[in-house]
mmCIF file of C-alpha atoms and ligand atoms in Angstrom:
data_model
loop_
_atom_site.group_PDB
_atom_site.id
_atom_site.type_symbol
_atom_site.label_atom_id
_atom_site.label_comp_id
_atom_site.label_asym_id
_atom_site.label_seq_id
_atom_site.Cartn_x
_atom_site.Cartn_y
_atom_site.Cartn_z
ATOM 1 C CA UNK O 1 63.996 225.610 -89.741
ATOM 2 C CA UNK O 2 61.348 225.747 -87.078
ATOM 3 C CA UNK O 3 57.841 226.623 -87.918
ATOM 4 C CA UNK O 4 55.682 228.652 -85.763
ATOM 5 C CA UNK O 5 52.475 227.826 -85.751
ATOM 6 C CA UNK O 6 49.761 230.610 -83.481
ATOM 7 C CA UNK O 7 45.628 229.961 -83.027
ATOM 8 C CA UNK O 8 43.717 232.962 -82.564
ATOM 9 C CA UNK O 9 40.420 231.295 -81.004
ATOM 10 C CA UNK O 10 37.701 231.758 -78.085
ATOM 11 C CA UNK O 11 38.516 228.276 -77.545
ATOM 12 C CA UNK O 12 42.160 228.213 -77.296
ATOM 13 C CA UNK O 13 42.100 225.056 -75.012
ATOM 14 C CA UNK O 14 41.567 222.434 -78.246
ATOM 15 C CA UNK O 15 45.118 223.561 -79.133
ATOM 16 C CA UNK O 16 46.488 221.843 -75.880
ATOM 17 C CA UNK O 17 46.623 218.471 -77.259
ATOM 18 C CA UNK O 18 49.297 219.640 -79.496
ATOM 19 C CA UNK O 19 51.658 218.948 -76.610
ATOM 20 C CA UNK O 20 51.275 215.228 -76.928
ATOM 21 C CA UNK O 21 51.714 211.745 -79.205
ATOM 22 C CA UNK O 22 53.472 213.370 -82.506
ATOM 23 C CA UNK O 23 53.054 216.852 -82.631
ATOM 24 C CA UNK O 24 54.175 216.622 -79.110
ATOM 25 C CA UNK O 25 57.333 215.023 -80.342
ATOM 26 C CA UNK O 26 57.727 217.848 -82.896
ATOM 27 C CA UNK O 27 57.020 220.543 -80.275
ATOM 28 C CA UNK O 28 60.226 218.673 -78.250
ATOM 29 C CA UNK O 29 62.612 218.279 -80.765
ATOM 30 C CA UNK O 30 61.843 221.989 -82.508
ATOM 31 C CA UNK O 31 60.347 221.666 -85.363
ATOM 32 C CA UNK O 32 57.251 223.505 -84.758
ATOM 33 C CA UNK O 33 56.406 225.949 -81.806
ATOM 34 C CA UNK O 34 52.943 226.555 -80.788
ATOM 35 C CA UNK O 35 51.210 229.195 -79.648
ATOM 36 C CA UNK O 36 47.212 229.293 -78.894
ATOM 37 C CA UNK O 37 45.701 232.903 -77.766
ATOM 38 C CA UNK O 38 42.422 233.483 -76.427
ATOM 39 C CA UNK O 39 40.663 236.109 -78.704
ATOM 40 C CA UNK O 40 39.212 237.818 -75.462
ATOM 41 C CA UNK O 41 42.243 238.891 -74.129
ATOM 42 C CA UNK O 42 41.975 241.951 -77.354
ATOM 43 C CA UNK O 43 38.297 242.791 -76.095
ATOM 44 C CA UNK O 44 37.948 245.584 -73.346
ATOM 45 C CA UNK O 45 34.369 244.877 -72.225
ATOM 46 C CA UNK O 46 33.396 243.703 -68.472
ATOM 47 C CA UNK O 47 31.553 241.015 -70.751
ATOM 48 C CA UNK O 48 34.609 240.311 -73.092
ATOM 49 C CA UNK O 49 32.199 240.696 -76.264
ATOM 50 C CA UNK O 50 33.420 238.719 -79.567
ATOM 51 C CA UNK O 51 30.235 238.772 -81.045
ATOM 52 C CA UNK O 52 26.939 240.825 -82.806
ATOM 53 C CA UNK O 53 24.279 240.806 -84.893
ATOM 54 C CA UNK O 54 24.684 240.337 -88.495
ATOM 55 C CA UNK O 55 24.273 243.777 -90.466
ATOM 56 C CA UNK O 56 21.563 243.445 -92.973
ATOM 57 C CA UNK O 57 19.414 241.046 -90.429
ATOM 58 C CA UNK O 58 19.709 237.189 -90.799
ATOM 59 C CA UNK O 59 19.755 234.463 -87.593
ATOM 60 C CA UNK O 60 23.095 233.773 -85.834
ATOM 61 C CA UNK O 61 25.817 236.323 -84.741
ATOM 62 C CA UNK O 62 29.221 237.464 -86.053
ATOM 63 C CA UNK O 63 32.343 237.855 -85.117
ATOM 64 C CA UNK O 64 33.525 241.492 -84.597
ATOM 65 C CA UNK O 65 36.185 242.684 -86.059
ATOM 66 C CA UNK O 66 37.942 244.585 -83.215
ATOM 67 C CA UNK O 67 39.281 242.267 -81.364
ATOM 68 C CA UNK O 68 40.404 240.578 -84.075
ATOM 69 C CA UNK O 69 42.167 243.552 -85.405
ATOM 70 C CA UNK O 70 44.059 244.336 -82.180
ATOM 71 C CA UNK O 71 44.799 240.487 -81.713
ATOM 72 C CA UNK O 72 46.403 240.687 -85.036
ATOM 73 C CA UNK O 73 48.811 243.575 -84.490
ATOM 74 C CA UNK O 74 49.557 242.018 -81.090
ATOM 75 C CA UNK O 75 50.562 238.688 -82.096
ATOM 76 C CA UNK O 76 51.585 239.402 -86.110
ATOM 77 C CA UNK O 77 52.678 243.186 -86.247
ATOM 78 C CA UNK O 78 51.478 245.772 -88.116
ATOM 79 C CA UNK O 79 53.708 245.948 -90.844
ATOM 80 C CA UNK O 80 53.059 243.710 -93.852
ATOM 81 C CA UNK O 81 54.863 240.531 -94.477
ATOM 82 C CA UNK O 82 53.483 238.252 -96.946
ATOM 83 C CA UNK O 83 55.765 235.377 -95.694
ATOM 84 C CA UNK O 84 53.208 235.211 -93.044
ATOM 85 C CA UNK O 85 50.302 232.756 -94.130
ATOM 86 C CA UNK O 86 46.740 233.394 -92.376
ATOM 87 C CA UNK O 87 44.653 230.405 -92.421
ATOM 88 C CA UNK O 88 40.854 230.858 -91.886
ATOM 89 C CA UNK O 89 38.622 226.801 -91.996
ATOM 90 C CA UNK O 90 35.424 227.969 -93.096
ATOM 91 C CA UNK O 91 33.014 226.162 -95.268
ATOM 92 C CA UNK O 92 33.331 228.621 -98.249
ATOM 93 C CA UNK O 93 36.807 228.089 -98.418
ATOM 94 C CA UNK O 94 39.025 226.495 -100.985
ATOM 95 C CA UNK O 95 39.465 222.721 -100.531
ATOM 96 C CA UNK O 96 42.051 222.130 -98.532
ATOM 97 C CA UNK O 97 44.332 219.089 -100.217
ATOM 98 C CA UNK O 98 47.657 217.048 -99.613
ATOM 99 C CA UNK O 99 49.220 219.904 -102.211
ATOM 100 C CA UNK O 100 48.307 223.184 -100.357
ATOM 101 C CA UNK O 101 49.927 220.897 -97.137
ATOM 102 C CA UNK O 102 52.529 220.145 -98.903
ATOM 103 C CA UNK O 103 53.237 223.931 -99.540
ATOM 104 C CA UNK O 104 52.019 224.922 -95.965
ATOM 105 C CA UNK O 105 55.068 222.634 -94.707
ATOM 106 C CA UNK O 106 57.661 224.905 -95.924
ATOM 107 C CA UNK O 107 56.345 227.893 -94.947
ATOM 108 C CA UNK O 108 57.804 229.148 -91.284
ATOM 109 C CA UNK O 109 55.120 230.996 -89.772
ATOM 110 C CA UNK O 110 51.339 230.149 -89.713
ATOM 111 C CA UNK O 111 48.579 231.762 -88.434
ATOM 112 C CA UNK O 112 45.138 229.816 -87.978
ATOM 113 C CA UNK O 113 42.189 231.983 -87.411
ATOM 114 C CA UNK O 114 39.125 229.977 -85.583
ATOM 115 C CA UNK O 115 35.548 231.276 -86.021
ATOM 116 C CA UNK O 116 32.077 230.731 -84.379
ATOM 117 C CA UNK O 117 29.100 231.746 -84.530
ATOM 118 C CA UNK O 118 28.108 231.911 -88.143
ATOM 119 C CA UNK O 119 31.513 233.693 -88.952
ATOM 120 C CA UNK O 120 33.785 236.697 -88.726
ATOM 121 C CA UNK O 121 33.536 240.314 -90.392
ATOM 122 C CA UNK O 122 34.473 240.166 -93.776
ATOM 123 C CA UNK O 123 36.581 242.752 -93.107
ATOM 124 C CA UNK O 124 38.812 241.125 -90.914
ATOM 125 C CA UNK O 125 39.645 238.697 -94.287
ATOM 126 C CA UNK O 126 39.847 241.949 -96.396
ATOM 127 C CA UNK O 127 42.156 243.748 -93.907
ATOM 128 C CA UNK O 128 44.621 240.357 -93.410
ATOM 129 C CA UNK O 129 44.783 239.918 -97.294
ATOM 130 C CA UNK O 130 45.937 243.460 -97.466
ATOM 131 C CA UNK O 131 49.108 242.319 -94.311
ATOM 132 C CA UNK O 132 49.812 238.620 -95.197
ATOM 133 C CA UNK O 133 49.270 235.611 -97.750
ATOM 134 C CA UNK O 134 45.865 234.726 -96.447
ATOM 135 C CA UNK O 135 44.137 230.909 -97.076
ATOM 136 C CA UNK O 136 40.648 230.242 -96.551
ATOM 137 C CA UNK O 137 40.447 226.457 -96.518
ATOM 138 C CA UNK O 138 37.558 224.669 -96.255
ATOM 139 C CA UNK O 139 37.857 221.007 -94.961
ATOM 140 C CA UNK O 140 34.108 219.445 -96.320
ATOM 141 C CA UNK O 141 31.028 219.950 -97.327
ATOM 142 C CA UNK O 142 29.960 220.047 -93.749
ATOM 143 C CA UNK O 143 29.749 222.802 -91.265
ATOM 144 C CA UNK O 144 31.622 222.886 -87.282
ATOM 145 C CA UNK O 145 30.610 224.504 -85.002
ATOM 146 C CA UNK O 146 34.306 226.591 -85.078
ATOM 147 C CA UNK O 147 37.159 226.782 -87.159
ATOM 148 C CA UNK O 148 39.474 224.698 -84.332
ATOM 149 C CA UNK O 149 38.909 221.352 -85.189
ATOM 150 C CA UNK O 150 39.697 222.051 -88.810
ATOM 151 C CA UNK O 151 42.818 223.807 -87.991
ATOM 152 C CA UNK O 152 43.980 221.062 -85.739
ATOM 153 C CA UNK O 153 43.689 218.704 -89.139
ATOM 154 C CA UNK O 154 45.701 221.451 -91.042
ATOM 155 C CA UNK O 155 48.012 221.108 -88.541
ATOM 156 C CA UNK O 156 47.992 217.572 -88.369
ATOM 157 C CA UNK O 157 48.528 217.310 -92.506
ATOM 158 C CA UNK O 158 50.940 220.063 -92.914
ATOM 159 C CA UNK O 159 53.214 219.447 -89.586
ATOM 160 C CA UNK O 160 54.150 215.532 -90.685
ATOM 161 C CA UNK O 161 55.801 216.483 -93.851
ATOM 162 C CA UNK O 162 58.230 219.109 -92.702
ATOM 163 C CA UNK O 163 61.168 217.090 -93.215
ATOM 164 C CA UNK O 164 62.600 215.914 -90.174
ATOM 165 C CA UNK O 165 59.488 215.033 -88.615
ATOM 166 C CA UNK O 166 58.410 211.312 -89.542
ATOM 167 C CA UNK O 167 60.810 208.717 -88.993
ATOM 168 C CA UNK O 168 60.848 206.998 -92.146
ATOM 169 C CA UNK O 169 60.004 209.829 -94.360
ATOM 170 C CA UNK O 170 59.574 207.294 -97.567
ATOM 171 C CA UNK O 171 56.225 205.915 -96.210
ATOM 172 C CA UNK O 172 55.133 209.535 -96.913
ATOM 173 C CA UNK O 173 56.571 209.155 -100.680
ATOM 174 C CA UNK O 174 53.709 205.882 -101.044
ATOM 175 C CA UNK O 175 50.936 207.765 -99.672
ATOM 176 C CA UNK O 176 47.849 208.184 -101.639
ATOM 177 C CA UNK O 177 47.914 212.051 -102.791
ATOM 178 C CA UNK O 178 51.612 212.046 -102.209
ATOM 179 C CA UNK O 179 53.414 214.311 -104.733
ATOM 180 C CA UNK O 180 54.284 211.745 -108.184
ATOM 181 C CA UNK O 181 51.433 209.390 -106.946
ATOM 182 C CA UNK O 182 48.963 208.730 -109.395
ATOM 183 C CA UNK O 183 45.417 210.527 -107.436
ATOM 184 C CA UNK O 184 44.176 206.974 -106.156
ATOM 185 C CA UNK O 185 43.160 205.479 -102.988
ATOM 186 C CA UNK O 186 45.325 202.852 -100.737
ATOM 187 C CA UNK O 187 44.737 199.463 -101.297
ATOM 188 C CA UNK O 188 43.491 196.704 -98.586
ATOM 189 C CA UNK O 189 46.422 196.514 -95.754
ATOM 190 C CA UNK O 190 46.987 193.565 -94.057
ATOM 191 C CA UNK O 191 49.615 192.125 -91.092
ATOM 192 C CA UNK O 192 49.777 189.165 -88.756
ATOM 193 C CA UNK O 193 47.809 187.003 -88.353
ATOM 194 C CA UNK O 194 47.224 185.587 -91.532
ATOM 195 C CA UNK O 195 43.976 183.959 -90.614
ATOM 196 C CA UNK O 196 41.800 186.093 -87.831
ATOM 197 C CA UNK O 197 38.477 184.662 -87.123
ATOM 198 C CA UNK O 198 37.885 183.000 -90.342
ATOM 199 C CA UNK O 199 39.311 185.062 -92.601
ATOM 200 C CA UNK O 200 42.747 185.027 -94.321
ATOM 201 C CA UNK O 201 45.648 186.996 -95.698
ATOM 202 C CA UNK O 202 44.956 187.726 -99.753
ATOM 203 C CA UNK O 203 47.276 184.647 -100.828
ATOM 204 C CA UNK O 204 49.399 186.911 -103.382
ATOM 205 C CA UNK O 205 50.444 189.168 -100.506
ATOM 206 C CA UNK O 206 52.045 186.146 -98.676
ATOM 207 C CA UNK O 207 53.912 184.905 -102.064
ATOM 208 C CA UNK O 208 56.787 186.724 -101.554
ATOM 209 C CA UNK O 209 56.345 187.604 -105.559
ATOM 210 C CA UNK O 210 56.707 190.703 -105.754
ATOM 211 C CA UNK O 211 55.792 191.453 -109.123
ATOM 212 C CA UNK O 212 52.366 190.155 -108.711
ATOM 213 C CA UNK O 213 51.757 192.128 -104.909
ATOM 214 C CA UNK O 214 52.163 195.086 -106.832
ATOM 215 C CA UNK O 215 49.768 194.299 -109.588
ATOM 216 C CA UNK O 216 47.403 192.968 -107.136
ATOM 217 C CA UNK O 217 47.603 196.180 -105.025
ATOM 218 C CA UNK O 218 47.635 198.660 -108.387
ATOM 219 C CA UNK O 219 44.022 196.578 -108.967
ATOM 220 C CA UNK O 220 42.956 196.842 -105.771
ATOM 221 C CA UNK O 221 43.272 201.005 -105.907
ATOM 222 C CA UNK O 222 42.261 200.769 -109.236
ATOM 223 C CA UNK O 223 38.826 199.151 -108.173
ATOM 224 C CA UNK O 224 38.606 201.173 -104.806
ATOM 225 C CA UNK O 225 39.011 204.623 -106.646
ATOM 226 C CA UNK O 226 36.709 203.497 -109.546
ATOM 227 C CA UNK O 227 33.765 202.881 -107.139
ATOM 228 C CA UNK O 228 34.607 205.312 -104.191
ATOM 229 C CA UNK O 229 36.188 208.528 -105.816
ATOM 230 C CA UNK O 230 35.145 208.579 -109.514
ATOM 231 C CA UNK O 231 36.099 212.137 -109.440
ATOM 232 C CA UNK O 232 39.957 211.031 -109.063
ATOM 233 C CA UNK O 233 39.915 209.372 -111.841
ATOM 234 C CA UNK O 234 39.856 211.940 -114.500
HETATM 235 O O1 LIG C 1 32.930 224.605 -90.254
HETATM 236 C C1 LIG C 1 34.013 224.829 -90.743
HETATM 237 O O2 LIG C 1 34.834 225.849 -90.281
HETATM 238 C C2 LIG C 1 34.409 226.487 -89.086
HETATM 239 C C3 LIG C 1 33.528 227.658 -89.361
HETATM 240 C C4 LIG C 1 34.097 228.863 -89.746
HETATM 241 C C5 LIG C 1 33.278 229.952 -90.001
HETATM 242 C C6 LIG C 1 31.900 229.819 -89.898
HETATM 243 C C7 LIG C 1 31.337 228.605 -89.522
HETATM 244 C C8 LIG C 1 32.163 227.516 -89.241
HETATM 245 C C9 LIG C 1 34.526 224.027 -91.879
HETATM 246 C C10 LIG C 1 33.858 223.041 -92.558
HETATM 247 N N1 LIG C 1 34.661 222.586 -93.523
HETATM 248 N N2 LIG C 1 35.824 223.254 -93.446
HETATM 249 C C11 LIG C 1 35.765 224.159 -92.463
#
C-alpha cells in the first residue's frame, strides 16, 4: 500500500527535504507520496491573512480558522472519513511514542496540520474531530516556533516502519521501544577500530562469546535506563 502523507503549513518549504536521503528513497520506490500546501493559497485577502488576535485578550496571535476550513475541504473533502488521521504537534498534545508510530505506519492517509503563532482556533480541532480520526501529538516539553519540525519527526518515525521501507527490517525488531522490547535504552555501540586515541573496544564485545555480549549489553541498558530514564523502569 502507499501512504499519502499532505502538510497544511505557511511554511510548506521544510517539507522539501522529504525528497532526499531515505524518505527520498521511499518517495521513489512508492511507499509514501507527499504533498506540502501552503495555507495561503485558502485565504482571499490582498494580504493573505492567517492570523488575529486572541479572543478574550492575551499576547501573541492565532490562527484563523477560515482558511483552514476551506484548505481542509480542498485537500480532504467534505464528507467524513475516519480512515483519514489529522495530526496537529502542539505542546498540549499527547506524547507522541514508538507505539502511536507504530500505528501511524499502517494507516494510508495522513494529514499533518502545522501551527504558528501561539496556535490555531480551537475550532478548527473541534470541526476535524467531527470529519476524521484526529491526533494531537506533542513531541516535548518544549515549545517550536511551528508545528513543521515536529511533523517532519512524525514523519521520520512513522515512515521507516511501513514494511518495505528499511532494508533489513530486523534491526527495527532490536530497537529500544520496539514492539516485545523490554522499555530500555541501547547499550554502548562500538565498531572498528578497536583502540581510537587511547581508548579500546569493551574486551567482552571482541570475545566472540556470545553469551556473555549479551549479558554485558542487558547490564549496560540496565545501568543506562536506571540512571537516565527512571521513569522506564516501572
Ligand atoms: O511546539 C510544538 O508544536 C508547534 C506548535 C503548535 C501550536 C502552537 C505552538 C507551537 C511542539 C512541542 N512539542 N511538540 C510539539
Amino acid at each position: 500500500m502507499t501512504m499519502r502523507l499532505d502538510y497544511l503549513s505557511i511554511f510548506p518549504g521544510y517539507f522539501d527535504v522529504l525528497d532526499i536521503s531515505l524518505l527520498g528513497k521511499a518517495v521513489d520506490n512508492g511507499l509514501v507520496e507527499v504533498h506540502a500546501h501552503d495555507l495561503r493559497d485558502w485565504t482571499h485577502d490582498r494580504h493573505r491573512t492567517v492570523d488575529d488576535t486572541p479572543c478574550g485578550g492575551g499576547a501573541g496571535m492565532v490562527m484563523k480558522p477560515d482558511p483552514w476550513g476551506e484548505a481542509f475541504d480542498g485537500i480532504i473533502g467534505i464528507e467524513p472519513d475516519p480512515s483519514v488521521h489529522v495530526i496537529f504537534p502542539t505542546p498540549s498534545g499527547i506524547p507522541f511514542t514508538q507505539s502511536a508510530a507504530q500505528e501511524l505506519s499502517t494507516v494510508e492517509r495522513v494529514v499533518f496540520c502545522c501551527g504558528r503563532y501561539e496556535g490555531i482556533d480551537h475550532r478548527v480541532i473541534d470541526y476535524a474531530r467531527t470529519m476524521w480520526t484526529v491526533h494531537e501529538l506533542s513531541l516535548g516539553d518544549y515549545v517550536l516556533n511551528g508545528g513543521e519540525v515536529a511533523a517532519l519527526a512524525i514523519t521520520e518515525a512513522v515512515v521507516r516502519l511501513i514494511p518495505g521501507f528499511m532494508g533489513n527490517p530486523e534491526s527495527l525488531a532490536e530497537e529500544s521501544f520496539s514492539p516485545g522490547q523490554e522499555r530500555l535504552l541501547e547499550y554502548p555501540l562500538f565498531t572498528r577500530p578497536v583502540s581510537w586515541r587511547g581508548m579500546d573496544v569493551p574486551e567482552v564485545l571482541m570475545s566472540g562469546h556470545h553469551g556473555r555480549i549479551a549479558e554485558w549489553r542487558r547490564e549496560e541498558s540496565l545501568l543506562l535506563t536506571r540512571d537516565r530514564r527512571p521513569d522506564l523502569t516501572d
